[in-house]
Amino acid sequence: MCGIVGFVGKQQAAPILLDGLSRLEYRGYDSAGVAVVSPDGGIDVQKSKGRLQVLSDLIHGGEDMKGCIGIGHTRWATHGAPSDVNSHPHLSEGGKFAVIHNGIIENYVEIKEFLIHQGVHFRSETDSEVVAQLLEFYYNECHDFLEAVGRVLRRIEGAYALGMLCADCPDRIIAARKDAPLLLGYGDGEYFIASDVTAIIKHTREVAYMEDGEIAILTTDGIVVEDALQQPVEKQRHHIDWEVSAAEKGGYPHFMLKEIFEQPEALRRAISPRLKDGRVTLDDMKLSAEQIRNFSRIFIVACGSSYHVGMVGKYNLEHLMRRSVEVCLASEFRYSDPIIDDHTLVIVISQSGETLDTMAALREAKARGAYILSIVNVVGSSIARESDDVLYTWAGPEIAVATTKAYSTQLAVLDMIGLAFGEALGTVDSAEYDAAVEGLQKLPEQLEEVLANCADIQKFASEHFNHNSIFFIGRNLDYALGLEGSLKLKEISYIHSEAYASGELKHGTISLIEDGTLVVALGTYGRLFDKAMSNVVEVKARGADVLALTTDAHRAEMEKTVPNVLSIPNTVDMLLPSLGVVPLQLFSYYVALQRGCDIDKPRNLAKSVTVE
Ligand code: G6P
């Protein structure tokens, strides 16, 4: 999704902006642009459709654009096709204002009509251009940059993170935010805005997160922040302790592969501090045992892979807590008139903490009285800040669009919630609890074992990357796991894929199985292994080529029927998907690699979806 970076300092801005934008490439984009306040007066804007490299070549790595104050943007098209003219920054007709925008201006049609009526000529099809044109319109009335910004913000509706330049005030950037992430970076005599900390971490680790309604004015003297009532705001600064290298590939050909291999370490960070003396201890959670006992309804709300974590979690949490758990897609939940009261717990799951639908669902649930416990990776993100309670996954920055280590750590944290709540409710069997804690302790090590044995997966992928369609089947936890395996595959390899609950096959899907159809049969869940086997036999009888995933305990049995078997180490039931997901991630990765796909930046997808 769109990326924003802005710089005010003493160095030439354009190379810094390009570098920042390159670190935001992973979010997904289709065009890029920069604007710099030129030392000769006026604003210099350069932008182009396509990869950032196209823009960089156009301006010789930024060398061609003089000036020490500027803004840059990577665009992910919503209103208007990807094109040079629709790219940001947008310049006002008189050339006085340049604007970059993330989000959607919902009332742009009405504003555009109004401005056209006033004689303003628009160049692009975007909603964002109205901000630049409206700024100039109001500025022509009041001759004050900040006042014009205030008037614009009062007029526009929707979501925005804005970076704005004014040729008449060449010493500053003004930034504003509502419902779209924007942070401020504090360097030594230089200051930044960014949609994501990775854009500026090379320059500073001191950041502050803007809140809805705030306006920031950046000059070389510092950053002044005002709230919507124009009152000064003292921002709380956060120190980012990620290593810059964590956002670089470190010798791996792709971020995705690097992040797959980082999972044992990420899991150690997520799990170890939360296990003490054989007990799950969620010190970072505020909820008391009494509050937990008072919840009568539990929802898990998320999008994409985070939703799939919820699908696994439902099985585990219901088993451990003997409470029904409803898993909802955030985009559906927010408009579903959900039945919520002050005895409702909503567990919100989000890697980025910025997914717009998830955020909107959170607000809906909160407004109806629910307690919000979120599982988030990005510290200080919007969802984290608006939740009553947050458990961080501590997975470190995830750059590849297709999530891997965030999924694994979210799942581990959700499992720990299940165990802690189960204990508080007295619903979990103590031997099972102890085995689960032991399993969690061993999980990172077992994952290393799975990763060490990945040669078979690569070989199988190299033989089966040409399918048009691939099915994942499984029951119970294996079904939930299949949903993620199938999503991963379609995201990065562009192969059509579906995941089915094996029991449903006979009710329709089996008609699609013919000679040579590839079916990934998941049979890790030992209690239903025999049933999984009979589904394997069914699809084989219709000519399917089967790749099976099971546990070491069942490998020999599976091999009697299926020639291609992958296995994961034995563990307690609830942790099977945590191990099982890794071979599926690797399978998708190697299939996509064989097909020559852009693995870290799959077409049409964005890492952080900040529009509806
Ligand atoms: C996008 C990403 C997915 C992610 C989903 C939810 O679609 O491409 O990988 O699972 O958003 O994102 P979140 O940051 O809320 O977990």
XYZ file of C-alpha atoms and ligand atoms in Angstrom:
628
model
C 0.000 0.000 0.000
C 1.124 3.608 -0.466
C 4.275 4.706 1.319
C 5.224 8.148 2.574
C 8.547 9.674 3.462
C 9.516 13.298 4.054
C 12.788 14.976 4.995
C 13.811 18.356 6.401
C 17.515 18.928 7.044
C 20.796 20.204 5.661
C 21.551 17.379 3.222
C 20.177 17.050 -0.295
C 16.719 15.589 0.210
C 16.045 13.603 -2.981
C 18.618 10.783 -2.445
C 17.366 10.355 1.143
C 13.773 10.248 -0.088
C 14.601 7.653 -2.742
C 16.404 5.506 -0.191
C 13.436 5.776 2.194
C 11.019 4.848 -0.582
C 13.138 1.833 -1.491
C 12.636 0.557 2.051
C 8.896 0.923 1.608
C 8.824 -0.997 -1.670
C 7.743 -4.116 0.158
C 4.380 -2.513 0.931
C 3.431 -2.916 -2.721
C 3.147 0.003 -5.175
C 2.769 0.798 -8.834
C 4.358 4.245 -9.165
C 6.581 6.613 -7.249
C 7.449 10.284 -7.024
C 9.331 12.955 -5.099
C 8.945 16.709 -4.643
C 11.667 19.003 -3.392
C 11.587 22.672 -2.475
C 14.005 24.069 -5.013
C 16.709 26.548 -3.845
C 15.773 28.701 -6.848
C 12.187 28.967 -5.614
C 9.230 26.819 -6.537
C 8.716 23.102 -6.104
C 10.400 20.518 -8.301
C 8.284 17.356 -8.791
C 9.429 14.167 -10.520
C 7.311 11.054 -10.706
C 6.779 8.008 -12.791
C 4.768 4.851 -13.167
C 6.524 1.558 -12.464
C 9.373 0.541 -10.218
C 11.255 3.029 -8.087
C 14.312 2.347 -10.194
C 12.603 4.099 -13.125
C 12.221 7.249 -11.035
C 15.725 6.927 -9.639
C 17.182 6.668 -13.156
C 15.154 9.677 -14.223
C 16.709 11.906 -11.554
C 20.115 10.190 -11.353
C 19.613 8.778 -7.897
C 18.276 12.149 -6.726
C 21.410 14.102 -7.667
C 19.459 16.158 -10.208
C 17.067 17.538 -7.644
C 18.665 20.204 -5.475
C 17.077 21.226 -2.185
C 17.081 19.989 1.392
C 13.369 19.697 2.061
C 11.167 17.228 0.268
C 8.512 14.554 0.255
C 8.339 11.177 -1.504
C 5.611 8.649 -2.165
C 5.024 5.176 -3.510
C 1.471 4.812 -4.840
C -0.788 1.784 -4.865
C -3.585 2.779 -7.203
C -7.142 3.097 -5.922
C -8.699 6.121 -7.672
C -7.298 6.290 -11.188
C -5.047 3.788 -12.957
C -1.302 3.571 -12.285
C 0.212 6.316 -14.477
C 2.749 9.128 -14.319
C 0.087 11.754 -13.923
C -1.833 9.906 -11.209
C 1.364 9.381 -9.200
C 2.094 11.523 -6.174
C 3.229 14.167 -5.310
C 0.381 16.193 -6.780
C 1.127 19.767 -7.605
C -1.559 22.442 -7.344
C -2.443 24.221 -10.558
C -0.429 27.335 -9.658
C 2.523 25.179 -8.585
C 2.530 26.494 -5.020
C 1.685 23.238 -3.238
C 2.860 19.658 -3.500
C 1.003 16.921 -1.657
C 1.493 13.243 -0.934
C -1.432 11.303 0.463
C -2.179 7.849 1.822
C -5.800 6.897 2.368
C -8.973 7.913 0.570
C -10.673 11.313 0.425
C -14.263 10.138 0.427
C -15.875 13.444 -0.571
C -13.381 14.229 -3.323
C -16.001 14.254 -6.087
C -17.952 17.029 -4.433
C -14.771 19.059 -3.714
C -13.490 18.523 -7.233
C -16.774 19.758 -8.716
C -16.648 22.782 -6.449
C -13.079 23.635 -7.474
C -13.744 23.056 -11.171
C -16.635 25.464 -10.813
C -14.142 27.962 -9.367
C -12.022 27.581 -12.501
C -9.418 25.110 -11.179
C -8.029 22.631 -13.725
C -7.291 19.116 -12.542
C -4.629 16.931 -14.101
C -5.174 13.519 -12.530
C -8.053 11.155 -11.821
C -7.079 10.793 -8.182
C -8.934 11.732 -5.034
C -5.620 13.008 -3.627
C -5.201 15.881 -6.078
C -8.123 17.706 -4.482
C -5.960 18.262 -1.401
C -3.291 20.114 -3.391
C -5.860 22.161 -5.309
C -7.943 22.945 -2.239
C -4.823 24.037 -0.350
C -3.992 26.527 -3.072
C -7.591 27.708 -3.217
C -7.705 28.450 0.520
C -4.159 29.811 0.551
C -5.145 32.355 -2.083
C -7.766 33.538 0.405
C -5.756 33.507 3.647
C -2.069 33.588 2.564
C -1.120 31.350 5.483
C 0.113 27.772 4.895
C -0.970 26.414 8.283
C -4.345 28.142 8.157
C -4.926 26.759 4.646
C -4.075 23.251 5.893
C -6.544 23.657 8.759
C -9.292 24.701 6.347
C -8.550 21.756 4.055
C -8.684 19.287 6.928
C -12.026 20.659 8.029
C -13.378 20.241 4.504
C -12.128 16.774 3.558
C -13.684 13.520 4.764
C -12.132 10.060 4.802
C -8.734 8.734 5.774
C -5.432 10.444 5.263
C -1.769 10.705 6.050
C -0.594 13.856 4.298
C 2.775 15.432 3.587
C 2.558 18.963 2.182
C 5.034 21.498 0.782
C 4.381 25.169 0.045
C 6.652 27.131 -2.289
C 6.023 30.332 -0.275
C 7.175 28.638 2.972
C 10.289 26.831 1.717
C 11.553 25.922 5.209
C 8.908 23.393 6.160
C 6.799 20.307 5.643
C 3.363 20.196 7.164
C 1.969 16.746 7.888
C -1.469 15.606 9.042
C -3.084 12.332 9.899
C -6.508 10.756 10.260
C -7.057 6.977 10.135
C -3.826 6.307 8.232
C -0.426 5.681 9.812
C 2.118 8.481 9.984
C 5.110 8.869 12.235
C 7.634 11.570 12.962
C 11.393 10.921 13.083
C 13.782 13.009 15.184
C 17.378 13.103 13.908
C 20.270 15.421 14.618
C 19.164 18.683 13.004
C 17.074 16.703 10.554
C 13.494 15.547 10.824
C 11.333 13.052 9.004
C 7.822 11.917 8.328
C 7.155 8.327 7.291
C 4.302 5.896 6.956
C 6.502 3.169 8.355
C 9.604 3.216 10.503
C 11.648 1.131 8.044
C 11.801 4.186 5.730
C 13.838 6.249 8.180
C 15.506 3.821 10.591
C 18.817 4.316 8.789
C 18.759 7.944 9.951
C 17.044 7.883 13.317
C 15.591 5.543 15.899
C 13.682 8.235 17.786
C 10.120 8.378 16.575
C 6.701 9.610 17.660
C 3.410 8.361 16.264
C 0.944 10.965 15.079
C -2.605 10.684 16.363
C -5.789 11.345 14.442
C -6.432 15.056 14.042
C -2.849 16.122 14.705
C -0.860 18.452 12.469
C 2.958 18.503 12.513
C 5.178 21.308 11.261
C 8.731 20.184 10.481
C 11.598 22.660 10.061
C 15.335 22.336 10.733
C 14.607 23.728 14.226
C 12.476 20.711 15.114
C 8.908 19.442 14.964
C 5.922 21.268 16.386
C 2.734 19.249 16.765
C -0.759 20.656 17.262
C -4.014 18.871 17.909
C -7.250 19.538 16.033
C -7.984 22.456 18.380
C -4.595 23.994 17.506
C -3.267 23.299 20.981
C 0.421 22.273 21.180
C 0.967 18.562 21.828
C 4.000 17.142 23.641
C 4.702 13.938 21.711
C 5.920 10.864 23.490
C 8.986 9.537 21.714
C 9.706 5.862 21.207
C 13.106 4.327 20.677
C 13.154 1.729 17.901
C 15.556 -1.047 18.737
C 15.336 -3.039 15.490
C 18.645 -3.484 13.781
C 18.871 -1.897 10.329
C 20.027 -5.320 9.131
C 16.673 -6.744 10.218
C 15.197 -4.814 7.303
C 17.826 -6.050 4.851
C 18.166 -9.408 3.116
C 21.340 -10.567 4.864
C 22.505 -12.905 2.100
C 19.118 -14.472 1.360
C 17.799 -14.114 -2.202
C 14.415 -12.957 -0.893
C 13.037 -11.425 2.278
C 10.432 -14.172 2.349
C 13.043 -16.903 2.604
C 14.971 -14.938 5.204
C 11.820 -14.470 7.242
C 10.896 -18.151 6.971
C 14.305 -18.999 8.405
C 13.964 -16.341 11.113
C 10.950 -18.111 12.572
C 12.740 -20.115 15.266
C 14.353 -16.944 16.590
C 11.135 -14.951 16.303
C 9.287 -17.665 18.211
C 11.913 -17.652 20.936
C 11.336 -13.922 21.359
C 7.559 -14.352 21.420
C 7.479 -17.369 23.737
C 10.434 -17.423 26.169
C 9.646 -14.279 28.165
C 6.088 -15.528 28.593
C 6.954 -18.913 30.093
C 8.016 -18.864 33.730
C 8.406 -21.879 36.006
C 6.364 -24.058 33.684
C 3.489 -21.572 33.455
C 2.310 -19.207 30.766
C 2.754 -15.762 32.319
C 1.325 -12.911 30.300
C 2.834 -10.094 32.363
C 2.286 -7.706 29.487
C -1.477 -8.254 29.611
C -3.664 -6.171 31.933
C -6.687 -8.511 32.066
C -7.268 -10.100 35.471
C -8.469 -13.672 36.035
C -11.771 -12.253 37.245
C -12.254 -10.238 34.061
C -11.454 -13.338 32.000
C -14.100 -15.297 33.874
C -16.641 -12.554 33.147
C -16.438 -12.806 29.384
C -19.441 -14.574 27.935
C -18.678 -14.034 24.232
C -15.336 -14.188 22.452
C -14.598 -13.023 18.927
C -11.373 -13.194 16.966
C -11.265 -10.538 14.246
C -8.610 -10.158 11.546
C -7.824 -10.189 7.807
C -5.780 -12.453 5.537
C -3.241 -14.666 7.223
C -4.019 -13.114 10.586
C -7.570 -14.384 10.100
C -6.139 -17.845 9.425
C -4.323 -17.652 12.736
C -7.752 -17.069 14.229
C -9.086 -20.156 12.425
C -6.457 -22.319 14.120
C -7.018 -20.431 17.358
C -10.720 -21.222 17.379
C -10.034 -24.955 17.624
C -7.393 -24.482 20.303
C -9.159 -21.840 22.380
C -12.507 -23.608 22.404
C -10.811 -26.806 23.495
C -8.790 -25.110 26.241
C -11.460 -22.704 27.472
C -14.698 -24.551 26.805
C -16.137 -21.226 25.571
C -17.381 -20.688 22.060
C -15.144 -18.520 19.930
C -16.331 -16.839 16.746
C -13.707 -16.018 14.121
C -14.674 -13.143 11.838
C -13.178 -11.450 8.824
C -12.755 -7.841 9.886
C -14.268 -6.541 6.646
C -17.451 -8.535 7.342
C -17.535 -8.061 11.084
C -17.550 -4.270 10.917
C -20.817 -4.183 8.971
C -22.476 -7.213 10.540
C -24.241 -5.504 13.433
C -22.281 -7.786 15.798
C -23.844 -8.871 19.062
C -21.525 -7.339 21.615
C -21.879 -6.165 25.187
C -19.511 -5.375 28.020
C -19.016 -9.089 28.665
C -17.524 -9.518 25.196
C -13.865 -10.008 24.458
C -12.636 -9.210 20.957
C -9.188 -10.536 20.119
C -7.848 -8.488 17.221
C -4.921 -9.923 15.266
C -2.752 -7.819 12.968
C 0.894 -7.913 11.957
C 1.024 -4.297 10.823
C -1.460 -2.930 13.320
C -2.662 -0.660 10.526
C -5.054 -2.763 8.432
C -7.988 -0.449 7.890
C -10.765 -3.041 8.076
C -9.301 -4.531 11.240
C -8.992 -1.080 12.757
C -12.591 -0.251 11.838
C -13.788 -3.557 13.324
C -11.881 -2.785 16.514
C -13.538 0.630 16.783
C -16.981 -0.848 16.120
C -16.460 -3.481 18.820
C -15.095 -0.944 21.280
C -17.978 1.442 20.689
C -20.354 -1.418 21.528
C -18.595 -2.084 24.822
C -16.213 -4.951 24.042
C -12.833 -5.353 25.667
C -10.132 -5.325 22.987
C -7.103 -7.537 23.346
C -4.859 -7.273 20.327
C -1.993 -9.375 19.017
C 0.219 -7.028 17.022
C 3.734 -7.013 15.630
C 4.400 -3.344 14.971
C 4.957 -1.564 18.261
C 3.019 1.671 18.622
C 0.834 0.986 15.572
C -2.732 2.290 15.467
C -4.374 -0.983 16.502
C -1.934 -1.400 19.373
C -2.651 2.105 20.585
C -6.426 1.825 20.434
C -6.651 -1.566 22.139
C -7.355 -2.035 25.827
C -4.588 -4.596 25.974
C -1.807 -5.575 23.569
C 0.358 -8.644 23.336
C 3.214 -7.966 20.945
C 4.570 -10.764 18.789
C 8.122 -9.357 18.718
C 8.735 -10.963 15.332
C 10.824 -8.003 14.136
C 10.158 -6.191 10.864
C 8.455 -8.330 8.262
C 9.243 -7.075 4.776
C 7.971 -9.734 2.336
C 4.346 -9.104 1.461
C 3.458 -12.741 2.147
C 3.597 -13.133 5.902
C 5.497 -15.997 7.512
C 7.132 -15.176 10.835
C 4.267 -12.888 11.807
C 1.803 -15.771 11.278
C 3.913 -18.133 13.416
C 4.377 -15.715 16.269
C 0.721 -14.626 16.242
C -0.256 -18.272 16.518
C 2.100 -18.878 19.430
C 0.760 -15.832 21.269
C -2.844 -16.897 20.650
C -2.055 -20.382 21.939
C -0.558 -18.840 25.060
C -3.723 -16.779 25.533
C -5.699 -20.034 25.306
C -3.540 -21.677 27.961
C -3.560 -18.672 30.297
C -7.323 -18.221 29.951
C -7.908 -21.955 30.285
C -6.013 -21.884 33.558
C -7.933 -18.845 34.801
C -11.210 -20.566 33.933
C -10.137 -23.906 35.356
C -11.055 -25.596 32.077
C -7.708 -26.961 30.983
C -6.521 -30.371 32.067
C -3.281 -29.965 34.038
C -1.366 -32.732 32.232
C -2.384 -31.223 28.907
C -1.324 -27.798 30.125
C 2.104 -29.056 31.148
C 2.574 -30.870 27.841
C 1.595 -27.738 25.932
C 4.067 -25.586 27.865
C 6.768 -28.143 27.178
C 5.742 -28.170 23.512
C 5.963 -24.380 23.343
C 9.419 -24.493 24.884
C 10.556 -26.990 22.279
C 8.816 -25.298 19.350
C 11.711 -23.087 18.119
C 14.101 -26.041 18.176
C 11.632 -28.292 16.364
C 11.139 -25.614 13.764
C 14.876 -25.549 13.184
C 14.638 -29.278 12.548
C 11.865 -28.744 9.988
C 13.929 -26.056 8.254
C 16.974 -28.281 8.165
C 15.008 -30.918 6.265
C 13.617 -28.739 3.517
C 15.512 -30.241 0.543
C 12.621 -32.621 -0.251
C 10.218 -29.708 -0.477
C 12.384 -27.883 -2.982
C 12.659 -31.016 -5.107
C 8.927 -31.637 -5.041
C 8.216 -28.002 -5.904
C 10.600 -28.147 -8.842
C 8.611 -31.105 -10.207
C 5.149 -29.620 -9.610
C 5.326 -25.902 -10.320
C 3.330 -26.103 -13.529
C -0.114 -26.883 -12.165
C -3.028 -24.567 -12.917
C -4.823 -25.437 -9.762
C -3.811 -26.955 -6.419
C -6.098 -28.146 -3.633
C -5.314 -28.329 0.064
C -7.416 -30.700 2.124
C -7.515 -31.445 5.831
C -9.740 -31.779 8.850
C -9.945 -29.716 12.028
C -6.524 -28.111 12.717
C -5.306 -29.389 9.349
C -8.161 -27.615 7.602
C -7.230 -24.324 9.289
C -3.608 -24.952 8.331
C -4.636 -25.674 4.730
C -6.306 -22.264 4.492
C -2.976 -20.584 5.157
C -1.023 -22.987 2.915
C -3.393 -22.281 0.043
C -3.349 -18.502 0.551
C 0.449 -18.467 0.632
C 0.615 -20.397 -2.616
C -1.832 -18.216 -4.523
C -0.343 -14.982 -3.176
C 3.137 -15.568 -4.490
C 2.886 -18.179 -7.274
C -0.412 -16.971 -8.830
C -1.607 -20.580 -9.043
C -5.294 -20.997 -8.388
C -5.679 -22.801 -5.111
C -8.419 -23.684 -2.645
C -8.450 -25.225 0.791
C -11.266 -27.567 1.717
C -12.356 -29.351 4.832
C -11.807 -32.927 3.675
C -15.263 -33.981 4.804
C -16.757 -31.498 2.338
C -14.980 -32.971 -0.668
C -17.800 -35.346 -1.433
C -20.283 -32.479 -1.391
C -18.976 -30.898 -4.554
C -15.279 -30.291 -4.842
C -14.320 -33.842 -5.637
C -15.831 -33.271 -9.090
C -12.812 -31.071 -9.823
C -10.309 -33.823 -9.143
C -9.045 -35.464 -12.309
C -5.902 -37.142 -13.604
C -2.856 -35.190 -12.447
C -4.642 -32.665 -10.172
C -2.283 -31.792 -7.348
C -3.752 -32.256 -3.888
C -1.803 -31.310 -0.780
C -3.240 -33.621 1.855
C -2.696 -32.471 5.411
C -2.731 -35.286 7.926
C -0.828 -34.007 10.936
C -3.755 -34.191 13.355
C -3.297 -37.701 14.752
C -6.813 -38.103 16.160
C -8.243 -37.877 12.649
C -5.372 -39.532 10.806
C -7.453 -42.474 9.606
C -10.083 -40.142 8.208
C -7.368 -38.096 6.500
C -6.061 -41.301 4.941
C -9.441 -42.245 3.558
C -9.716 -38.820 1.882
C -6.269 -39.350 0.380
C -7.432 -42.663 -1.025
C -10.563 -41.013 -2.458
C -8.655 -38.327 -4.362
C -5.981 -40.773 -5.489
C -8.692 -43.005 -6.906
C -9.746 -40.042 -9.100
C -6.218 -39.612 -10.423
C -4.868 -36.898 -8.060
C -1.177 -36.478 -7.516
C -0.823 -36.207 -3.747
C 1.720 -34.437 -1.594
C 1.062 -35.429 2.004
C 2.106 -33.718 5.202
C 1.982 -35.663 8.424
C 3.936 -36.169 11.639
C 6.995 -38.377 12.072
C 4.756 -40.770 14.002
C 2.495 -41.341 10.991
C 5.013 -41.023 8.191
C 5.495 -44.734 7.577
C 1.735 -45.287 7.486
C 1.227 -42.444 5.017
C 4.058 -43.690 2.802
C 2.154 -46.908 2.207
C -0.317 -44.901 0.129
C 1.479 -41.738 -0.957
C 4.963 -41.595 -2.505
C 5.550 -37.923 -1.639
C 5.392 -37.427 2.100
C 6.719 -34.590 4.211
C 6.717 -34.903 7.954
C 7.072 -32.673 10.975
C 8.267 -33.706 14.442
C 5.656 -34.991 16.873
C 4.204 -32.432 19.220
C 1.013 -31.741 21.160
C -2.050 -31.325 18.940
C -2.456 -27.606 19.433
C 1.033 -26.874 18.108
C 0.803 -29.005 14.963
C -0.127 -26.061 12.703
C 2.811 -24.082 14.100
C 5.175 -26.719 12.734
C 3.073 -27.707 9.725
C 2.928 -24.226 8.279
C 6.668 -24.134 7.599
C 6.792 -26.833 4.883
C 3.792 -25.136 3.267
C 5.527 -21.745 3.281
C 8.596 -23.328 1.721
C 6.520 -25.172 -0.852
C 4.907 -21.898 -1.965
C 8.260 -20.170 -1.988
C 9.956 -22.767 -4.184
C 6.988 -23.071 -6.552
C 6.979 -19.272 -7.005
C 10.743 -19.309 -7.476
C 10.460 -21.909 -10.261
C 7.781 -19.813 -11.926
C 9.974 -16.709 -11.839
C 7.507 -14.692 -9.763
C 8.318 -11.492 -7.909
C 8.240 -13.290 -4.563
C 8.652 -10.403 -2.126
C 6.346 -8.090 -4.029
C 3.589 -10.171 -5.627
C 1.434 -8.431 -8.183
C -1.577 -6.447 -6.944
C -0.842 -7.169 -3.297
C 0.199 -4.869 -0.504
C 1.796 -5.612 2.815
C -0.328 -3.260 4.763
C -3.832 -2.660 3.449
C -4.792 0.775 4.678
C -7.827 1.267 2.450
C -11.159 -0.513 2.596
C -2.442 -8.072 3.639
C -1.149 -8.877 3.638
C -1.362 -10.202 4.340
C -1.897 -9.974 5.742
C -3.169 -9.126 5.718
C -3.556 -8.668 7.117
O -3.385 -8.693 2.832
O -0.710 -9.091 2.319
O -0.138 -10.896 4.426
O -2.177 -11.207 6.336
O -2.943 -7.937 4.960
O -2.569 -7.806 7.592
P -2.251 -7.506 9.096
O -1.097 -6.534 9.064
O -3.501 -6.873 9.665
O -1.916 -8.786 9.762
